[in-house]
Short mmCIF file of C-alpha atoms in Angstrom, two decimals:
data_model
loop_
_atom_site.label_atom_id
_atom_site.label_comp_id
_atom_site.label_asym_id
_atom_site.label_seq_id
_atom_site.Cartn_x
_atom_site.Cartn_y
_atom_site.Cartn_z
CA UNK A 569 -58.63 73.79 114.68
CA UNK A 570 -61.72 75.41 113.26
CA UNK A 571 -61.59 79.19 113.60
CA UNK A 572 -64.88 80.62 114.84
CA UNK A 573 -66.10 83.92 113.48
CA UNK A 574 -68.81 86.08 114.99
CA UNK A 575 -71.65 87.25 112.78
CA UNK A 576 -70.43 90.84 113.10
CA UNK A 577 -66.89 89.93 112.01
CA UNK A 578 -68.12 88.08 108.93
CA UNK A 579 -70.50 90.88 108.06
CA UNK A 580 -67.65 93.37 108.34
CA UNK A 581 -65.49 91.30 105.98
CA UNK A 582 -68.20 91.11 103.34
CA UNK A 583 -68.99 94.80 103.75
CA UNK A 584 -65.34 95.50 102.95
CA UNK A 585 -65.71 93.33 99.82
CA UNK A 586 -68.81 95.29 98.80
CA UNK A 587 -67.02 98.57 99.36
CA UNK A 588 -64.12 97.41 97.19
CA UNK A 589 -66.64 96.64 94.47
CA UNK A 590 -67.87 100.22 94.87
CA UNK A 591 -64.39 101.71 94.49
CA UNK A 592 -63.08 99.66 91.56
CA UNK A 593 -65.22 99.90 88.48
CA UNK A 594 -62.98 98.20 85.96
CA UNK A 595 -65.28 95.60 84.41
CA UNK A 596 -62.56 92.97 84.27
CA UNK A 597 -62.62 92.93 88.07
CA UNK A 598 -66.34 92.11 88.07
CA UNK A 599 -66.24 88.90 86.11
CA UNK A 600 -68.01 86.39 88.29
CA UNK A 601 -66.23 83.12 89.00
CA UNK A 602 -68.31 79.96 88.84
CA UNK A 603 -68.99 78.34 92.16
CA UNK A 604 -67.02 75.11 92.25
CA UNK A 605 -68.68 72.29 94.11
CA UNK A 606 -65.31 70.57 94.77
CA UNK A 607 -66.85 67.14 94.17
CA UNK A 608 -65.27 64.53 91.93
CA UNK A 609 -66.71 64.67 88.42
CA UNK A 610 -67.55 60.96 88.44
CA UNK A 611 -69.78 61.36 91.50
CA UNK A 612 -73.45 61.26 90.53
CA UNK A 613 -75.12 63.98 92.58
CA UNK A 614 -78.69 63.66 93.71
CA UNK A 615 -80.99 66.63 93.38
CA UNK A 616 -81.27 68.20 96.87
CA UNK A 617 -85.06 68.44 96.66
CA UNK A 618 -85.39 64.80 95.57
CA UNK A 619 -83.02 63.67 98.30
CA UNK A 620 -85.12 65.36 101.00
CA UNK A 621 -88.48 64.48 99.45
CA UNK A 622 -89.15 61.39 101.54
CA UNK A 623 -88.52 63.24 104.80
CA UNK A 624 -90.68 66.15 103.63
CA UNK A 625 -93.58 63.91 102.64
CA UNK A 626 -96.77 65.04 104.38
CA UNK A 627 -94.96 68.10 105.75
CA UNK A 628 -97.86 70.43 105.06
CA UNK A 629 -100.41 67.96 106.40
CA UNK A 630 -98.38 67.72 109.60
CA UNK A 631 -98.29 71.51 109.84
CA UNK A 632 -102.05 71.65 109.46
CA UNK A 633 -102.35 69.23 112.38
CA UNK A 634 -100.49 71.79 114.49
CA UNK A 635 -103.09 74.38 113.47
CA UNK A 636 -106.21 72.49 114.47
CA UNK A 637 -108.91 74.96 115.48
CA UNK A 638 -112.68 74.71 115.76
CA UNK A 639 -113.41 78.01 114.02
CA UNK A 640 -113.68 77.29 110.28
CA UNK A 641 -112.63 80.75 109.10
CA UNK A 642 -109.45 80.79 111.22
CA UNK A 643 -108.56 77.32 109.93
CA UNK A 644 -109.04 78.50 106.34
CA UNK A 645 -106.79 81.49 107.01
CA UNK A 646 -104.04 79.40 108.57
CA UNK A 647 -104.17 76.66 105.93
CA UNK A 648 -104.15 79.13 103.02
CA UNK A 649 -100.39 79.07 102.30
CA UNK A 650 -99.85 75.48 103.47
CA UNK A 651 -101.32 74.10 100.25
CA UNK A 652 -98.20 72.19 99.23
CA UNK A 653 -97.40 74.61 96.40
CA UNK A 654 -94.52 76.34 98.18
CA UNK A 655 -90.89 75.45 97.43
CA UNK A 656 -90.28 74.14 100.98
CA UNK A 657 -86.76 75.53 100.52
CA UNK A 658 -86.08 76.06 104.22
CA UNK A 659 -87.33 72.66 105.45
CA UNK A 660 -85.31 71.00 102.68
CA UNK A 661 -82.09 72.67 103.84
CA UNK A 662 -82.84 71.78 107.46
CA UNK A 663 -83.45 68.12 106.60
CA UNK A 664 -80.24 67.84 104.57
CA UNK A 665 -78.22 69.62 107.26
CA UNK A 666 -79.66 67.31 109.94
CA UNK A 667 -78.69 64.18 108.03
CA UNK A 668 -75.25 65.58 107.15
CA UNK A 669 -74.59 66.37 110.82
CA UNK A 670 -75.86 62.94 111.83
CA UNK A 671 -73.45 61.21 109.46
CA UNK A 672 -70.64 63.46 110.71
CA UNK A 673 -71.50 62.44 114.27
CA UNK A 674 -71.50 58.68 113.53
CA UNK A 675 -75.29 58.40 113.70
CA UNK A 676 -75.58 56.85 110.21
CA UNK A 677 -77.64 59.77 108.99
CA UNK A 678 -80.86 58.61 110.63
CA UNK A 679 -83.20 61.59 110.97
CA UNK A 680 -84.43 62.26 114.50
CA UNK A 681 -88.13 63.11 114.98
CA UNK A 682 -87.11 66.36 116.70
CA UNK A 683 -84.98 67.33 113.70
CA UNK A 684 -87.93 66.88 111.37
CA UNK A 685 -90.01 68.96 113.78
CA UNK A 686 -87.51 71.80 113.40
CA UNK A 687 -87.88 71.58 109.61
CA UNK A 688 -91.64 71.91 110.07
CA UNK A 689 -91.27 74.78 112.55
CA UNK A 690 -88.96 76.65 110.17
CA UNK A 691 -91.67 76.61 107.50
CA UNK A 692 -94.30 77.75 109.99
CA UNK A 693 -92.18 80.70 111.18
CA UNK A 694 -91.38 81.62 107.57
CA UNK A 695 -95.03 81.53 106.53
CA UNK A 696 -96.16 83.58 109.54
CA UNK A 697 -93.58 86.21 108.60
CA UNK A 698 -94.91 86.29 105.01
CA UNK A 699 -98.44 86.88 106.27
CA UNK A 700 -97.27 89.80 108.41
CA UNK A 701 -95.01 91.17 105.65
CA UNK A 702 -97.91 91.26 103.21
CA UNK A 703 -99.92 93.36 105.65
CA UNK A 704 -97.02 95.78 106.22
CA UNK A 705 -96.33 96.06 102.47
CA UNK A 706 -100.02 96.04 101.48
CA UNK A 707 -99.20 93.27 98.98
CA UNK A 708 -102.01 91.83 96.92
CA UNK A 709 -100.34 88.70 95.47
CA UNK A 710 -98.18 85.96 96.93
CA UNK A 711 -97.18 82.68 95.25
CA UNK A 712 -99.40 83.51 92.30
CA UNK A 713 -102.61 84.08 94.26
CA UNK A 714 -104.26 86.77 96.35
CA UNK A 715 -102.70 87.44 99.73
CA UNK A 716 -104.50 86.69 102.97
CA UNK A 717 -104.90 90.39 103.70
CA UNK A 718 -106.57 90.90 100.32
CA UNK A 719 -109.00 88.02 100.84
CA UNK A 720 -109.83 88.40 104.54
CA UNK A 721 -108.57 91.86 105.47
CA UNK A 722 -105.58 93.13 107.44
CA UNK A 723 -106.87 92.47 110.96
CA UNK A 724 -107.63 88.81 110.34
CA UNK A 725 -104.35 88.39 108.45
CA UNK A 726 -102.38 89.70 111.44
CA UNK A 727 -104.23 87.36 113.77
CA UNK A 728 -103.64 84.41 111.44
CA UNK A 729 -99.90 85.15 111.37
CA UNK A 730 -99.87 85.40 115.15
CA UNK A 731 -101.71 82.09 115.47
CA UNK A 732 -99.28 80.27 113.13
CA UNK A 733 -96.40 81.70 115.14
CA UNK A 734 -97.94 80.57 118.42
CA UNK A 735 -98.47 77.05 117.04
CA UNK A 736 -94.82 76.98 115.96
CA UNK A 737 -93.79 78.05 119.47
CA UNK A 738 -95.85 75.24 121.00
CA UNK A 739 -94.25 72.70 118.66
CA UNK A 740 -90.83 74.07 119.57
CA UNK A 741 -91.55 73.73 123.29
CA UNK A 742 -92.55 70.09 122.80
CA UNK A 743 -89.03 69.29 121.54
CA UNK A 744 -87.94 69.81 125.13
CA UNK A 745 -84.44 71.17 124.48
CA UNK A 746 -83.87 74.57 126.09
CA UNK A 747 -80.84 75.36 123.92
CA UNK A 748 -82.82 74.70 120.75
CA UNK A 749 -85.67 76.85 122.08
CA UNK A 750 -83.22 79.69 122.73
CA UNK A 751 -81.63 79.39 119.28
CA UNK A 752 -84.93 79.47 117.39
CA UNK A 753 -86.35 82.22 119.61
CA UNK A 754 -83.55 84.41 118.27
CA UNK A 755 -85.16 84.09 114.84
CA UNK A 756 -88.33 85.84 116.02
CA UNK A 757 -86.33 88.73 117.46
CA UNK A 758 -84.29 89.03 114.26
CA UNK A 759 -87.42 89.09 112.09
CA UNK A 760 -88.86 91.99 114.05
CA UNK A 761 -85.57 93.93 114.18
CA UNK A 762 -85.06 93.32 110.47
CA UNK A 763 -88.49 94.72 109.67
CA UNK A 764 -87.72 97.86 111.66
CA UNK A 765 -84.37 98.19 109.86
CA UNK A 766 -86.21 98.03 106.54
CA UNK A 767 -88.22 101.09 107.54
CA UNK A 768 -85.04 103.18 107.79
CA UNK A 769 -82.11 104.12 105.58
CA UNK A 770 -78.58 105.51 105.90
CA UNK A 771 -77.17 108.64 104.26
CA UNK A 772 -73.57 107.38 104.13
CA UNK A 773 -73.19 104.94 101.23
CA UNK A 774 -70.91 102.47 103.02
CA UNK A 775 -73.15 102.46 106.09
CA UNK A 776 -76.13 101.99 103.78
CA UNK A 777 -74.70 98.78 102.34
CA UNK A 778 -73.83 97.42 105.76
CA UNK A 779 -77.37 98.28 106.88
CA UNK A 780 -78.75 96.40 103.86
CA UNK A 781 -76.70 93.26 104.55
CA UNK A 782 -77.58 93.27 108.24
CA UNK A 783 -81.27 93.66 107.41
CA UNK A 784 -80.99 90.83 104.87
CA UNK A 785 -79.48 88.56 107.50
CA UNK A 786 -82.17 89.31 110.06
CA UNK A 787 -85.16 89.07 107.71
CA UNK A 788 -84.07 86.05 105.65
CA UNK A 789 -80.86 84.31 106.68
CA UNK A 790 -81.33 84.13 110.45
CA UNK A 791 -84.15 81.59 110.13
CA UNK A 792 -82.06 79.30 107.92
CA UNK A 793 -78.87 79.74 109.97
CA UNK A 794 -80.47 79.11 113.34
CA UNK A 795 -82.62 76.22 112.10
CA UNK A 796 -79.46 74.53 110.76
CA UNK A 797 -77.73 75.17 114.07
CA UNK A 798 -80.70 73.76 116.00
CA UNK A 799 -80.66 70.38 114.20
CA UNK A 800 -76.90 70.12 114.76
CA UNK A 801 -77.34 70.74 118.49
CA UNK A 802 -79.74 67.79 118.75
CA UNK A 803 -77.12 65.31 117.59
CA UNK A 804 -73.72 66.79 118.45
CA UNK A 805 -72.37 68.64 121.47
CA UNK A 806 -69.39 70.12 119.61
CA UNK A 807 -69.73 73.93 119.24
CA UNK A 808 -67.58 73.77 116.09
CA UNK A 809 -70.19 71.63 114.35
CA UNK A 810 -72.92 74.03 115.50
CA UNK A 811 -70.95 76.92 114.01
CA UNK A 812 -70.42 75.11 110.71
CA UNK A 813 -74.16 74.48 110.40
CA UNK A 814 -74.96 78.07 111.38
CA UNK A 815 -72.49 79.64 108.96
CA UNK A 816 -73.64 77.48 106.06
CA UNK A 817 -77.25 78.53 106.67
CA UNK A 818 -76.29 82.15 107.13
CA UNK A 819 -74.30 82.36 103.89
CA UNK A 820 -76.80 80.45 101.77
CA UNK A 821 -79.63 82.51 103.27
CA UNK A 822 -78.02 85.84 102.38
CA UNK A 823 -77.14 84.58 98.88
CA UNK A 824 -80.75 83.45 98.42
CA UNK A 825 -82.04 86.94 99.27
CA UNK A 826 -79.45 88.66 97.07
CA UNK A 827 -80.65 86.56 94.13
CA UNK A 828 -84.23 87.39 95.09
CA UNK A 829 -83.32 91.08 94.90
CA UNK A 830 -81.79 90.51 91.47
CA UNK A 831 -84.93 88.75 90.22
CA UNK A 832 -86.99 91.79 91.13
CA UNK A 833 -85.23 93.45 88.15
CA UNK A 834 -84.68 90.52 85.80
CA UNK A 835 -87.70 88.22 86.10
CA UNK A 836 -91.29 88.72 85.00
CA UNK A 837 -94.15 89.18 87.45
CA UNK A 838 -95.82 86.00 86.15
CA UNK A 839 -92.75 83.90 86.87
CA UNK A 840 -92.16 85.47 90.29
CA UNK A 841 -95.78 85.12 91.38
CA UNK A 842 -95.67 88.75 92.58
CA UNK A 843 -95.22 92.14 90.88
CA UNK A 844 -91.74 92.97 89.56
CA UNK A 845 -90.05 96.16 90.79
CA UNK A 846 -91.95 95.53 94.01
CA UNK A 847 -89.04 96.63 96.20
CA UNK A 848 -88.70 99.98 94.44
CA UNK A 849 -92.43 100.58 94.80
CA UNK A 850 -92.07 99.90 98.51
CA UNK A 851 -89.27 102.45 98.72
CA UNK A 852 -86.55 99.84 99.25
CA UNK A 853 -83.01 100.14 97.89
CA UNK A 854 -81.66 96.61 97.46
CA UNK A 855 -78.24 95.44 96.25
CA UNK A 856 -78.68 96.23 92.53
CA UNK A 857 -79.78 99.79 93.36
CA UNK A 858 -76.99 100.39 95.87
CA UNK A 859 -74.36 99.25 93.38
CA UNK A 860 -75.99 101.23 90.56
CA UNK A 861 -75.79 104.34 92.75
CA UNK A 862 -72.02 104.36 92.20
CA UNK A 863 -72.46 104.86 88.46
CA UNK A 864 -75.58 107.00 88.69
CA UNK A 865 -75.30 109.35 91.71
CA UNK A 866 -78.79 110.64 90.90
CA UNK A 867 -80.07 107.55 92.68
CA UNK A 868 -78.82 108.85 96.03
CA UNK A 869 -81.59 111.43 96.37
CA UNK A 870 -84.19 108.90 95.23
CA UNK A 871 -83.02 106.42 97.84
CA UNK A 872 -83.26 109.01 100.61
CA UNK A 873 -86.85 109.92 99.64
CA UNK A 874 -87.65 106.21 99.16
CA UNK A 875 -88.56 106.63 95.48
CA UNK A 876 -91.65 108.58 96.47
CA UNK A 877 -91.61 111.30 93.78
CA UNK A 878 -93.36 110.88 90.45
CA UNK A 879 -91.21 108.92 88.02
CA UNK A 880 -88.69 107.79 90.64
CA UNK A 881 -89.48 104.09 90.29
CA UNK A 882 -89.21 104.10 86.49
CA UNK A 883 -86.02 106.17 86.48
CA UNK A 884 -84.39 104.01 89.18
CA UNK A 885 -85.36 100.90 87.23
CA UNK A 886 -83.66 102.24 84.10
CA UNK A 887 -80.53 103.28 86.00
CA UNK A 888 -80.17 99.79 87.47
CA UNK A 889 -80.56 98.13 84.07
CA UNK A 890 -77.98 100.51 82.52
CA UNK A 891 -75.50 99.88 85.35
CA UNK A 892 -73.66 96.75 86.45
CA UNK A 893 -75.67 96.67 89.70
CA UNK A 894 -77.21 93.30 88.87
CA UNK A 895 -73.81 91.84 87.95
CA UNK A 896 -72.23 93.16 91.13
CA UNK A 897 -75.02 91.76 93.29
CA UNK A 898 -74.62 88.40 91.59
CA UNK A 899 -70.89 88.53 92.31
CA UNK A 900 -71.65 89.16 95.98
CA UNK A 901 -74.14 86.25 96.04
CA UNK A 902 -71.46 83.98 94.60
CA UNK A 903 -69.06 85.11 97.32
CA UNK A 904 -71.57 84.04 99.98
CA UNK A 905 -72.13 80.69 98.25
CA UNK A 906 -68.40 80.03 98.13
CA UNK A 907 -68.20 80.73 101.85
CA UNK A 908 -71.12 78.34 102.43
CA UNK A 909 -69.24 75.62 100.50
CA UNK A 910 -66.12 76.30 102.55
CA UNK A 911 -68.07 75.84 105.76
CA UNK A 912 -70.06 72.70 104.90
CA UNK A 913 -66.97 71.02 103.42
CA UNK A 914 -65.62 70.74 106.97
CA UNK A 915 -68.18 68.02 107.68
CA UNK A 916 -67.51 64.36 106.94
CA UNK A 917 -68.40 63.47 103.32
CA UNK A 918 -71.97 62.27 102.79
CA UNK A 919 -74.64 62.37 100.12
CA UNK A 920 -76.48 65.06 102.08
CA UNK A 921 -73.37 67.17 102.55
CA UNK A 922 -72.70 67.05 98.81
CA UNK A 923 -76.32 67.96 98.14
CA UNK A 924 -75.91 71.06 100.33
CA UNK A 925 -72.87 71.99 98.26
CA UNK A 926 -74.83 71.49 95.04
CA UNK A 927 -77.65 73.59 96.49
CA UNK A 928 -75.47 76.69 96.27
CA UNK A 929 -75.50 76.34 92.47
CA UNK A 930 -79.29 76.05 92.48
CA UNK A 931 -79.58 79.17 94.60
CA UNK A 932 -77.51 81.18 92.11
CA UNK A 933 -79.30 79.81 89.05
CA UNK A 934 -82.90 80.04 90.21
CA UNK A 935 -85.23 82.19 88.16
CA UNK A 936 -88.18 82.53 90.55
#
């Protein structure tokens, strides 16, 4: 029988793991194990993005159809990030999860129109959150070009984000499944709560890490977890299958953000499409900083004042690079990916299930 875990229980377990990493600094304990896909070596794996490409064809055009408005400027605002140049990472996961759950449920993997709609809605919610985040953070670049708030101003950017979110809500209502509506509505609440959590910090170091992981779930992983759960609900009434889908999305989502936090220290601004050290400049202490704080206690005071004093950002940057904060964060990301593999492996074997397993490797290896 599949053992269900609440989000809080799983978070507590990983927080304990993080705290153990804090307490034991022997480098031999930090060596990061490779994520094993547990697939026979003679199996030719398809690239997850290629496998989902057909279902994602015209995704952005379909989104633009949801955003039809008569006012030209509002249309330009809403279409700005739906130019087909995004990674479509979230819709791709949702599509693969839908097909994997369909195969598991003896539906031959045929994608339901409502499942594809959820993939589209997930990208709309994500993009609306980016628009709002850029206003809050006063960001000037996103995906290698000027942000909406830089081009049109903050007020119009906020309204554009609201409009995209409202269009996503309308598309969600048209699916006609109240359980799915409830599940995806949770994402909106989590995004707002996560943003508020990001505005605060904790003095106690262990509480600070738990706060960081909880914020990471709400701001990034909740959308992936609940979107995966939603497509499973449409094809299977078994709560265990819903939980498998949810936990895979949750773990991959947190790992994705942990790697994103690593890249803020290891990748160039040109490759990222946004300034490096952006989190430090925003006053945010992410995984690499929190781990580095154990070797360089001087970071504690900087974290509490949100790196606001002259030289804080540069000094914190150097402390992180001198520490094993990046290595520790990578170890934690691998832990989440291994848990994602454990969860998705409970589904019946399929090409899409194996692609979701392979995706964990891509998450860990990405460089932008």
